[in-house]
mmCIF file of C-alpha atoms in Angstrom:
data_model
loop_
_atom_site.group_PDB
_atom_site.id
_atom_site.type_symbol
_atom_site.label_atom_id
_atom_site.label_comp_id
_atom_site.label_asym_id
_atom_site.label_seq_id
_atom_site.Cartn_x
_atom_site.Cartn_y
_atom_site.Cartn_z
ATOM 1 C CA UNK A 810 77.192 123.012 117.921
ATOM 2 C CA UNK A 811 77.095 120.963 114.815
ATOM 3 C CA UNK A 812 80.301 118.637 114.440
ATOM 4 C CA UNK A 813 81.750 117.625 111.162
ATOM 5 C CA UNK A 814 84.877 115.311 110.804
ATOM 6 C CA UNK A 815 87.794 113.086 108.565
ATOM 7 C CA UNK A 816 87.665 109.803 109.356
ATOM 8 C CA UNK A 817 90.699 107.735 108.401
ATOM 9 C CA UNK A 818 94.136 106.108 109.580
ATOM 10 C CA UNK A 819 97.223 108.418 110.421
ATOM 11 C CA UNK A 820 95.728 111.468 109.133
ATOM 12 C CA UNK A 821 97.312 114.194 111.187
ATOM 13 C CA UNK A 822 98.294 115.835 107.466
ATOM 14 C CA UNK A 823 94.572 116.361 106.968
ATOM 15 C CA UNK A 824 93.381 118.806 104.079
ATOM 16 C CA UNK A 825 90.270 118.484 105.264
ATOM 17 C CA UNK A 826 90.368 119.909 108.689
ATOM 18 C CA UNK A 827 92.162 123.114 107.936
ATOM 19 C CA UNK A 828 90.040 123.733 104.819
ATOM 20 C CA UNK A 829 86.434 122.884 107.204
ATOM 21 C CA UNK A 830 87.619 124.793 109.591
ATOM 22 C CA UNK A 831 88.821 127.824 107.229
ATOM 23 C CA UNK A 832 85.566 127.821 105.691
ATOM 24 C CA UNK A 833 83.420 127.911 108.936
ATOM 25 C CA UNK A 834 85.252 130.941 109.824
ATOM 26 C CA UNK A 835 84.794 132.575 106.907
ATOM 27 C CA UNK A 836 80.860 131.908 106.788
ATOM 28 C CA UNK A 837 80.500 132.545 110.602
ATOM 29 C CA UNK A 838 78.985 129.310 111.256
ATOM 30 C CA UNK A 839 78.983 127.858 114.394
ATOM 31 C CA UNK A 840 80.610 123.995 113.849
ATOM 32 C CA UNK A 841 83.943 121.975 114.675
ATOM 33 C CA UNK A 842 85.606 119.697 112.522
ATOM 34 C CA UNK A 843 88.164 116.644 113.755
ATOM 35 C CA UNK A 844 89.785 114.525 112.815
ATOM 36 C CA UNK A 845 88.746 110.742 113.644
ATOM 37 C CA UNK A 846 92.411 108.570 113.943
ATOM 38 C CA UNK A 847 91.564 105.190 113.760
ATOM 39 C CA UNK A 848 93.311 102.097 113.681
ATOM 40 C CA UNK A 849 90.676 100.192 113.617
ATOM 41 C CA UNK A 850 87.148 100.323 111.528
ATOM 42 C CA UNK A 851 85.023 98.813 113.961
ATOM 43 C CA UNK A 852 85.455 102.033 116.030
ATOM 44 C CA UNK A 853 83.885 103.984 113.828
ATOM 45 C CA UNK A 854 80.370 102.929 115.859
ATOM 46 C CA UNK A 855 82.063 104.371 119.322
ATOM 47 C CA UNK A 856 82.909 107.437 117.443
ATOM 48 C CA UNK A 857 79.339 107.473 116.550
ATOM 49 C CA UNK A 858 77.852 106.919 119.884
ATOM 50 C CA UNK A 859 80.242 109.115 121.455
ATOM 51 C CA UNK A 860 79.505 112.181 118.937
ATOM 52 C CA UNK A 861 76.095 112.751 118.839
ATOM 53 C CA UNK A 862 76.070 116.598 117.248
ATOM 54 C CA UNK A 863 78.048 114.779 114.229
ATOM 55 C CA UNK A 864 76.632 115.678 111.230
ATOM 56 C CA UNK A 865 78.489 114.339 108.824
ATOM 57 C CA UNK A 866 81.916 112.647 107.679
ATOM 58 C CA UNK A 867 84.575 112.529 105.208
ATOM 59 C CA UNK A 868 86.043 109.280 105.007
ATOM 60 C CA UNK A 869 90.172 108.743 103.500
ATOM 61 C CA UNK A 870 92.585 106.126 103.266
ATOM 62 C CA UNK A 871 92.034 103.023 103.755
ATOM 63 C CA UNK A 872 88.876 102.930 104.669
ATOM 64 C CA UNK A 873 86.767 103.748 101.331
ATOM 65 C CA UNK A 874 86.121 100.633 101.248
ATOM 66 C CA UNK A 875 85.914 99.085 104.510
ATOM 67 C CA UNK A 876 83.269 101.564 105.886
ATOM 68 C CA UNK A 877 80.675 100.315 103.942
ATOM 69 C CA UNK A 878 79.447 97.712 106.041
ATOM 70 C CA UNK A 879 78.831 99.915 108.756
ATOM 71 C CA UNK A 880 76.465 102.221 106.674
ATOM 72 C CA UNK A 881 72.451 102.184 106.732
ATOM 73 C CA UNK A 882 72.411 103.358 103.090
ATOM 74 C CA UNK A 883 74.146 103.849 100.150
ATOM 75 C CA UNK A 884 73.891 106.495 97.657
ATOM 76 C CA UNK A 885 73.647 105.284 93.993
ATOM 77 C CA UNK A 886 76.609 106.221 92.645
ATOM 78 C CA UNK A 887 78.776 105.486 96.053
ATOM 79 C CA UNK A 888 77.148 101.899 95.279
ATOM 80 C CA UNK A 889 78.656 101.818 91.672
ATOM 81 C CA UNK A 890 81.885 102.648 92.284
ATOM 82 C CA UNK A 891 82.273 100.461 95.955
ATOM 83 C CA UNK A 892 83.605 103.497 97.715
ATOM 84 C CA UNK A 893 82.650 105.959 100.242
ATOM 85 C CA UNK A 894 84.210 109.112 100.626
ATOM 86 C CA UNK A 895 81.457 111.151 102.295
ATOM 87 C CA UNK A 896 78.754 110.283 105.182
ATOM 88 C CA UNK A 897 75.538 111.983 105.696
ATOM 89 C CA UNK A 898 74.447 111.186 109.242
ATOM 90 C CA UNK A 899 70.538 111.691 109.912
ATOM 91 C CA UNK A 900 68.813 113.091 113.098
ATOM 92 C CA UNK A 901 68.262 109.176 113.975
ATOM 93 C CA UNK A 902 71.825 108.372 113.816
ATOM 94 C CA UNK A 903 71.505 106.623 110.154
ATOM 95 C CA UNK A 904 74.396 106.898 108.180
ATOM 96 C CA UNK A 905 74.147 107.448 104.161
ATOM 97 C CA UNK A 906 77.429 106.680 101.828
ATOM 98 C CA UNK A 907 78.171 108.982 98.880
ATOM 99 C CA UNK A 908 81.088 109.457 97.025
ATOM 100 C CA UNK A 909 82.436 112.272 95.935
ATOM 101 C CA UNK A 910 85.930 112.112 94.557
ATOM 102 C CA UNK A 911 84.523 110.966 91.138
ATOM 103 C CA UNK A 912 82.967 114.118 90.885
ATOM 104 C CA UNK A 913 85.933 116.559 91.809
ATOM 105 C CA UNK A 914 88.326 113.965 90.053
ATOM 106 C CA UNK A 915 85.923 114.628 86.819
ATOM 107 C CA UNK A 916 85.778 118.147 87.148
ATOM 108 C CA UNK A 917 89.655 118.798 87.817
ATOM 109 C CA UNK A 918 90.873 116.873 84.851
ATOM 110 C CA UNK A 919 88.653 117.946 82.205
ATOM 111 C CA UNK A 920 90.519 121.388 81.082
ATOM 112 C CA UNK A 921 93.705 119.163 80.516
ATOM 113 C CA UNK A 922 92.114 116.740 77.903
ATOM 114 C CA UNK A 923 92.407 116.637 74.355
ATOM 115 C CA UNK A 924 90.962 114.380 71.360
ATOM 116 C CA UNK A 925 93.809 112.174 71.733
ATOM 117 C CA UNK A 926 93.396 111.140 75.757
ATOM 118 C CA UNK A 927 91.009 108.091 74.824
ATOM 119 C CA UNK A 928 93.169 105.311 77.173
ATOM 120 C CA UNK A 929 94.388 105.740 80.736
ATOM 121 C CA UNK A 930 96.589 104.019 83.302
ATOM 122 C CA UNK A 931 94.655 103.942 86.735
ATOM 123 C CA UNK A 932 98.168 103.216 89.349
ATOM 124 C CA UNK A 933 96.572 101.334 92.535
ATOM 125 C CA UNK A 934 93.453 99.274 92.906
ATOM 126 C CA UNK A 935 91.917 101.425 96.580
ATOM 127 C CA UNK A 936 89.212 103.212 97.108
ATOM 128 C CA UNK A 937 90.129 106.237 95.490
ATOM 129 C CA UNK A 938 91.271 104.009 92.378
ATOM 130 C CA UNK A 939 87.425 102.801 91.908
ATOM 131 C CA UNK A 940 86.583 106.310 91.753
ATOM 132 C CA UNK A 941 88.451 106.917 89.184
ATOM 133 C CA UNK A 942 87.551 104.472 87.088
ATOM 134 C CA UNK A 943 84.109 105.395 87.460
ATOM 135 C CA UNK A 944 84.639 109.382 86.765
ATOM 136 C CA UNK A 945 87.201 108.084 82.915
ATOM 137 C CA UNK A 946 84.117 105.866 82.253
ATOM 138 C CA UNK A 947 81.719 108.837 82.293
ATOM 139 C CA UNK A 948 84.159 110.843 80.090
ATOM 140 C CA UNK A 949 84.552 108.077 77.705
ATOM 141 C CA UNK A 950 87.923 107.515 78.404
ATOM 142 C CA UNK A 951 89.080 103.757 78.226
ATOM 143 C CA UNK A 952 91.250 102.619 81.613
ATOM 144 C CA UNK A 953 93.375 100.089 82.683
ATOM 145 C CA UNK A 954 94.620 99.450 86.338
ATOM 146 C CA UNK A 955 98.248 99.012 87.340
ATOM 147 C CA UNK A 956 99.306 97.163 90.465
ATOM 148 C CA UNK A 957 102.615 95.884 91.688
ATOM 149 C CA UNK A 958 100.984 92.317 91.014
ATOM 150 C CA UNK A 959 99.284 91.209 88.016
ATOM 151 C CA UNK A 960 95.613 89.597 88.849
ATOM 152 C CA UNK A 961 92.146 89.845 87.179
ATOM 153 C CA UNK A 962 91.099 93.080 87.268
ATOM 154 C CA UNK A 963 95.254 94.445 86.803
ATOM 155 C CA UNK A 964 98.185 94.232 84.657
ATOM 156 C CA UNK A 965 101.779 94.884 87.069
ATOM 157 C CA UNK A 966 103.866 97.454 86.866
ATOM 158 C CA UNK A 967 107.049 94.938 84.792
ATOM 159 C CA UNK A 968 104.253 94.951 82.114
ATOM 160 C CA UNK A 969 104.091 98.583 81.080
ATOM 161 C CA UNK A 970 105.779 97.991 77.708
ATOM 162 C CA UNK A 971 106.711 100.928 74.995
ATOM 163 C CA UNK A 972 103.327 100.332 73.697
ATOM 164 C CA UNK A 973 101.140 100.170 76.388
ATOM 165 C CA UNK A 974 102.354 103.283 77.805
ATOM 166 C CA UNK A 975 102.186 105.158 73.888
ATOM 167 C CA UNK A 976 98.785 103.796 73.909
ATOM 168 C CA UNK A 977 97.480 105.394 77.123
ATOM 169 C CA UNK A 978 97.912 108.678 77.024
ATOM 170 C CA UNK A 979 96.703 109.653 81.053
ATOM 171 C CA UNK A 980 98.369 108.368 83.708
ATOM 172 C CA UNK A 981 96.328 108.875 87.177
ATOM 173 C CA UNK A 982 98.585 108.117 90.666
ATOM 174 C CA UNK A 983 96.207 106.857 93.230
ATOM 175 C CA UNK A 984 98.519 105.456 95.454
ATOM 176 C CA UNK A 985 100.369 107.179 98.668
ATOM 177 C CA UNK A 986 103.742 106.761 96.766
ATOM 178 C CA UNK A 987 105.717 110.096 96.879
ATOM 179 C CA UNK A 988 103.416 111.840 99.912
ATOM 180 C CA UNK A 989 105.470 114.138 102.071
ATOM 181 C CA UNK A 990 107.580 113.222 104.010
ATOM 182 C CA UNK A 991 108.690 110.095 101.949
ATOM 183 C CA UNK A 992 108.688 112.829 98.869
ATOM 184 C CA UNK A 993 111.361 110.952 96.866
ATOM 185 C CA UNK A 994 108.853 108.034 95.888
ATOM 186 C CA UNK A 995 107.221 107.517 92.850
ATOM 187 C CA UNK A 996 105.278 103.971 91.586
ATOM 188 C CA UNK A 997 107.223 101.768 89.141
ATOM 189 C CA UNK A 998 106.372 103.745 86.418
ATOM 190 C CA UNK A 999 108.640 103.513 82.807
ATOM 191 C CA UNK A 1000 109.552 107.429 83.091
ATOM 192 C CA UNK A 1001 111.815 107.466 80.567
ATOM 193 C CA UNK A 1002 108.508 106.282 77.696
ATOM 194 C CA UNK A 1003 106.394 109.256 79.149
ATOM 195 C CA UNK A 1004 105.848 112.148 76.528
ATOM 196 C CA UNK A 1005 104.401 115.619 75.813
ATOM 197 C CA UNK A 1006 101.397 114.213 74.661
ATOM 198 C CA UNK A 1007 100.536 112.531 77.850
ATOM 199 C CA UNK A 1008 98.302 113.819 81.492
ATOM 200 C CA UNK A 1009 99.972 112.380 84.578
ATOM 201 C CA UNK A 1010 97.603 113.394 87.170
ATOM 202 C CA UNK A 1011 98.530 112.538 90.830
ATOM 203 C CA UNK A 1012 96.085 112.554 93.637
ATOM 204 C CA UNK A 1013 98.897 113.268 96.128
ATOM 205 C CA UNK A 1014 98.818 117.075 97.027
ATOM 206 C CA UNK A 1015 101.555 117.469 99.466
ATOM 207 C CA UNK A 1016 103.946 118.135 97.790
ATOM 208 C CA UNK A 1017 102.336 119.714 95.321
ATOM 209 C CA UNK A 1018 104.788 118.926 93.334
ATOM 210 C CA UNK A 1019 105.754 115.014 93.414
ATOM 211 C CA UNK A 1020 108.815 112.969 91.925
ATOM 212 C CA UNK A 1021 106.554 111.508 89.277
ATOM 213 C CA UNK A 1022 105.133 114.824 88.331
ATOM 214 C CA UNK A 1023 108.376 116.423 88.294
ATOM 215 C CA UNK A 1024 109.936 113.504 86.155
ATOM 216 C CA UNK A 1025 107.242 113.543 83.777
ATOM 217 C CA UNK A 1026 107.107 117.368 83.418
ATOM 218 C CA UNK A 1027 110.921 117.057 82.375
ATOM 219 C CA UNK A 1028 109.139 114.605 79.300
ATOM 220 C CA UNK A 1029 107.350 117.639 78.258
ATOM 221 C CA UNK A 1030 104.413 115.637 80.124
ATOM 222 C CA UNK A 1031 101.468 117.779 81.519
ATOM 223 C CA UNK A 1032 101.264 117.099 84.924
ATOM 224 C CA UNK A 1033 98.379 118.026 87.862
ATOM 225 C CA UNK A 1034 98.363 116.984 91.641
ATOM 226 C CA UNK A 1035 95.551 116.832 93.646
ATOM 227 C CA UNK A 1036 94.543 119.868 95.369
ATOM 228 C CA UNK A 1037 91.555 120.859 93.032
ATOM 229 C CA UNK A 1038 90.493 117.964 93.289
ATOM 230 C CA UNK A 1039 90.118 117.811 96.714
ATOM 231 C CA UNK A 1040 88.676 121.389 96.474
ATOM 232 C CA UNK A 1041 85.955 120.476 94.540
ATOM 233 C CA UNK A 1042 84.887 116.781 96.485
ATOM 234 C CA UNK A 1043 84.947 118.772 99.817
ATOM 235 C CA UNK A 1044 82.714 121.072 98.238
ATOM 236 C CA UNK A 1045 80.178 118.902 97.100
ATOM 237 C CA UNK A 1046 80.222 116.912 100.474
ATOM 238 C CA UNK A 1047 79.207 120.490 101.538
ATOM 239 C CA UNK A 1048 76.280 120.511 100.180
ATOM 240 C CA UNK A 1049 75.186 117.016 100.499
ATOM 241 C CA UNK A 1050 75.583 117.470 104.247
ATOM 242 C CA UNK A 1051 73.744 120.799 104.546
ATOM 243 C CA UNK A 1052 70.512 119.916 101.487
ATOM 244 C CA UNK A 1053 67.748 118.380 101.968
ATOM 245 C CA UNK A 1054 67.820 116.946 98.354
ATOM 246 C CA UNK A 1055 70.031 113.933 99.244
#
């Protein structure tokens, strides 16, 4: 029986195995999906040797990064961005990197943006962060990344002024802050200079609802989580798993 699976660190929440599973069941195929707990990377080759029906894995926090040294191949895009969300593994064992959240992060945003969202606020500099970046720069959308320290590629979170935060008009959460069960966290965020004519979108989908969201949708703020998102990269890992074509 074909075996599919999340790999990642403290992930007994897991979307993905409930949603794997759900689907299998639905489509009456025959396959398993688990979840691979590790505290450690370097285990991800025992989980390889160990699993020889897997076909293929979805990889989470925080190892979007750190996988890709273990991988045989990378997939263009998965190359661009420096993040690996999805694994195709070959009848020989050889593992292939893609990344999908750009996609689903792309298509999940889109219906909320207007001619004015030209600048966004990327919070966190991860995995999912790169992502992103790479799915605003395909919709022509300018971005800047916030961190709780200021470096090269970052501004921190003391330095979101009345005009920074007027100028950017999407704000995208990419970091854990606010996940259940620690659901009254937020990131450093200026709430009080968000407005109506911003998009806070929040990866976070449990809650679905998180304190950021919920403070800007009290500024009139449009606000999304995550879930769609999700939706939409598990999807498309789907079907690179299953075709031929990739």
């Amino acid at each position: 029986m074909d075996k599919y699976g999340l790999l990642g660190m403290n992930i007994s929440y897991s979307f993905s195995r409930s949603y794997f599973s759900k689907k299998f069941e639905q489509l009456g195929i025959k396959a398993s999906y688990e979840n691979f707990d590790l505290q450690e990377i370097y285990k991800i080759r025992e989980v390889i040797e160990n699993n020889k029906d897997l076909k293929g894995l979805n990889v989470t926090i925080p190892y979007k990064e750190q996988i890709i040294p273990f991988l045989n191949e990378l997939d263009r895009t998965a190359a661009e961005i420096g993040a690996v969300n999805t694994i195709k593994i070959s009848e020989n064992g050889a593992l292939k990197g893609f990344n999908t959240d750009s996609f689903g992060f792309v298509e999940s945003i889109k219906p909320y943006l207007k001619n004015h969202h030209k600048k966004a606020l990327i919070l966190g500099t991860g995995g999912a962060s790169k992502a992103v970046a790479y799915g605003l720069k395909s919709l022509d959308i300018e971005y800047q990344y916030v961190s709780r320290r200021t470096s090269e590629m970052s501004i921190s979170y003391e330095q979101l002024s009345e005009e920074i935060m007027q100028e950017h008009q999407v704000i995208v959460n990419c970091t854990p802050l606010g996940t259940s069960p620690k659901t009254a966290e937020y990131p450093a965020v200026p709430v009080e200079l968000i407005s109506e004519r911003q998009v806070v979108f929040d990866l976070i989908y449990n809650p679905s609802e998180t304190r950021l969201m919920q403070l800007a949708s009290e500024k009139g703020a449009t606000v999304v989580n995550g879930l769609r998102m999700l939706e939409l990269q598990a999807e498309r890992a789907w079907e690179i798993w299953n075709s031929p074509l990739f």
